[in-house]
Short mmCIF file of C-alpha atoms in Angstrom, two decimals:
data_model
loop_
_atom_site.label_atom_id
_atom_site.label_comp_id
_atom_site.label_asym_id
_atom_site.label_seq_id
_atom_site.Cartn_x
_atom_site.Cartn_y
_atom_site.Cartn_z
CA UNK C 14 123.69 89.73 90.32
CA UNK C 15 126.61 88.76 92.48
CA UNK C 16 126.96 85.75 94.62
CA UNK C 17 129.68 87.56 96.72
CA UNK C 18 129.55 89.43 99.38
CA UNK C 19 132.09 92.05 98.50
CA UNK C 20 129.44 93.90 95.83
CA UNK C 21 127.58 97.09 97.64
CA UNK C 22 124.31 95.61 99.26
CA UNK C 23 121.15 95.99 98.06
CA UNK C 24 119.54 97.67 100.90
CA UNK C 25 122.14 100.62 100.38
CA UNK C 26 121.37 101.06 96.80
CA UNK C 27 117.50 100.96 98.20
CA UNK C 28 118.18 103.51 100.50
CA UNK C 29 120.24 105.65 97.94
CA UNK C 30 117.18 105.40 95.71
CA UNK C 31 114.92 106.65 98.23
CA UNK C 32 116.58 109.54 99.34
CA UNK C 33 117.22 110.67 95.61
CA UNK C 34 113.62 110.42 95.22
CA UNK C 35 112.86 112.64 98.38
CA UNK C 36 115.45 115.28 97.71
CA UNK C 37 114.86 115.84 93.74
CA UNK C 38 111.40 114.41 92.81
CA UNK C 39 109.18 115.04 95.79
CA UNK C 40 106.47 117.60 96.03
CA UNK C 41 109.11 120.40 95.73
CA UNK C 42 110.79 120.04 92.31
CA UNK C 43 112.87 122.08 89.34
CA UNK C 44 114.88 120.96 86.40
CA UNK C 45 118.17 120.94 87.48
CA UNK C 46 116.80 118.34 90.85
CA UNK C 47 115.38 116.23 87.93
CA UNK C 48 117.94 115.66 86.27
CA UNK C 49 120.16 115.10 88.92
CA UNK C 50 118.05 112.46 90.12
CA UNK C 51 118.02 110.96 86.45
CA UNK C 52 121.76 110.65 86.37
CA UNK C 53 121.69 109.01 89.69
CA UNK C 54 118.81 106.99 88.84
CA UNK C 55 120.79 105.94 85.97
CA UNK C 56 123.74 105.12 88.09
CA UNK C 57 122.12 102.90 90.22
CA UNK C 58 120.81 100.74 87.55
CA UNK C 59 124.10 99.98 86.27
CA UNK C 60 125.33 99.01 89.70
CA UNK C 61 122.32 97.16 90.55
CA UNK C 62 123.03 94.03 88.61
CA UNK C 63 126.42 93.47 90.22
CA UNK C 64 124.67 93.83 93.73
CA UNK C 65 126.00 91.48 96.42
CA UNK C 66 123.59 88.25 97.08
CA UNK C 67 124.69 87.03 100.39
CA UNK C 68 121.72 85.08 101.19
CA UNK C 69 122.53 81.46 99.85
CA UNK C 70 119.20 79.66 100.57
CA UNK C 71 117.66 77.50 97.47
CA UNK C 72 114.50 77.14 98.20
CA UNK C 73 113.78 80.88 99.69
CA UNK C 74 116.23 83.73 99.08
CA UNK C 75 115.28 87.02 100.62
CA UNK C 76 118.48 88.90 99.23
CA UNK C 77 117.14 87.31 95.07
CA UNK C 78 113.49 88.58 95.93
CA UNK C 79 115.16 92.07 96.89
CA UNK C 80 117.20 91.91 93.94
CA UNK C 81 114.48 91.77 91.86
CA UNK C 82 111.98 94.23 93.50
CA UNK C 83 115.53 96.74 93.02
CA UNK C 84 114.73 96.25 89.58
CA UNK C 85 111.45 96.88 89.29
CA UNK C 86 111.66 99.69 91.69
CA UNK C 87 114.68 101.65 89.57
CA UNK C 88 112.28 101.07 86.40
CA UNK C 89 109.19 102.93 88.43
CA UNK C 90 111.68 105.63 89.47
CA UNK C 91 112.80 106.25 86.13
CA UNK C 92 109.83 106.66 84.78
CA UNK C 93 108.47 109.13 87.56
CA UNK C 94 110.94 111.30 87.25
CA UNK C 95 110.79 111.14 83.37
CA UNK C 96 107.10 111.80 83.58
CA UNK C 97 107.92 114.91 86.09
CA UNK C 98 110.79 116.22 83.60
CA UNK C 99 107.91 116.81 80.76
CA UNK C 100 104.97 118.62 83.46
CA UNK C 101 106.41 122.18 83.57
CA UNK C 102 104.26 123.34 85.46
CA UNK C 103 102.60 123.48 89.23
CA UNK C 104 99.80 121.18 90.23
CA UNK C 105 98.14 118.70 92.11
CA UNK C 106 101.00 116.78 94.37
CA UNK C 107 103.71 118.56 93.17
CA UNK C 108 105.42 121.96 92.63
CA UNK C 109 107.43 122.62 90.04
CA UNK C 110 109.28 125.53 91.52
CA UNK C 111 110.99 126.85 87.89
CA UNK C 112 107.61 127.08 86.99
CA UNK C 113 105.34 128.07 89.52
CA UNK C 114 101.99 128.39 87.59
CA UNK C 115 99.16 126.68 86.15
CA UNK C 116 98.84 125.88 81.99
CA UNK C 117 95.30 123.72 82.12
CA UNK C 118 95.58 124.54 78.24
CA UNK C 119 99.36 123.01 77.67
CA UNK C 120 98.94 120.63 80.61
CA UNK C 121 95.54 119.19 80.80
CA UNK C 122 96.21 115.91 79.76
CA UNK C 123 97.29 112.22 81.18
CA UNK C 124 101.18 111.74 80.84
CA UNK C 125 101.48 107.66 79.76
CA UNK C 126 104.93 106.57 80.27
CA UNK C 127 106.37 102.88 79.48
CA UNK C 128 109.52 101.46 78.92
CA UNK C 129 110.87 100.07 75.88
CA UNK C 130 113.49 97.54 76.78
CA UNK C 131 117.13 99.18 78.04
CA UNK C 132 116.09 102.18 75.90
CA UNK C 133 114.69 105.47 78.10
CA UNK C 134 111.23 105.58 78.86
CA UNK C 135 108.79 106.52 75.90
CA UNK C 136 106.48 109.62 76.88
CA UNK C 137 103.25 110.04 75.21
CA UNK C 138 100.01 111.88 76.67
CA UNK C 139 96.28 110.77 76.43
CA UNK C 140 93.23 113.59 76.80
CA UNK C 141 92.06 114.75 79.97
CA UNK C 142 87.58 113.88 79.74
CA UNK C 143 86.03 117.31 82.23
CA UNK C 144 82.95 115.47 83.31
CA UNK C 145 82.18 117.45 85.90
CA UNK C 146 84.58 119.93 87.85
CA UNK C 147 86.82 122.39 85.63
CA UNK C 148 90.30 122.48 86.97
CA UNK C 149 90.81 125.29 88.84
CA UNK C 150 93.87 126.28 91.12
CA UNK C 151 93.31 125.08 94.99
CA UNK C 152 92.89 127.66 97.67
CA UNK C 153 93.79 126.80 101.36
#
């Protein structure tokens, strides 16, 4: 974290974030867009510690608070799209459009991603309990 102003701003890296997430990782997705967000993803984290803190308040700074939601929100954005490079497949609230159908056999199970430390995000899966519906594709 920078005390100077001359380090990109926070709200720009926010913003750069954001629109990565809506081009590559929203409900229309494919490998290549995942990745791509990944790198950039990646990016961002490195720059994000060397972000510019222009707010010099002691007892309330708004530009530390955004510095460290950044954080937390490049660690949640990592892990989404890490989660989304595993589900090859289409379903739900996305659309994986290099694989446009269903697997409930492959698939059918809870993806449970954390992160362990600076390393990349650890994927494991959990079972899916059917208590009552089976899955079944939606029809509009």
């Amino acid at each position: 974290m920078r005390r100077e102003s001359d380090g990109r701003r926070i709200a720009a890296i926010k913003q750069e974030l954001g629109a990565t997430m809506n081009e590559y990782v929203a409900v229309f997705r494919d490998a290549d867009g995942l990745a791509k967000a990944h790198e950039i993803i990646l990016r961002l984290k490195e720059e994000a510690p060397n972000a510019a803190i222009d707010d010099r308040g002691s007892v309330f700074n708004q530009d530390v608070i955004a510095w460290i939601e950044l954080g937390y929100m490049l660690d949640v954005a990592e892990t989404t799209v890490a989660a989304a490079e595993e589900r090859k497949e289409s379903r739900g609230a996305h659309t994986r459009t290099d694989f446009p159908g269903r697997n409930d056999g492959e698939w059918l199970k809870h993806i449970d991603v954390s992160m362990n430390g600076s390393d990349a995000p650890l994927v494991t899966y959990s079972p899916v309990t059917i208590t009552r519906w089976e899955p079944e594709e939606r029809t509009y």
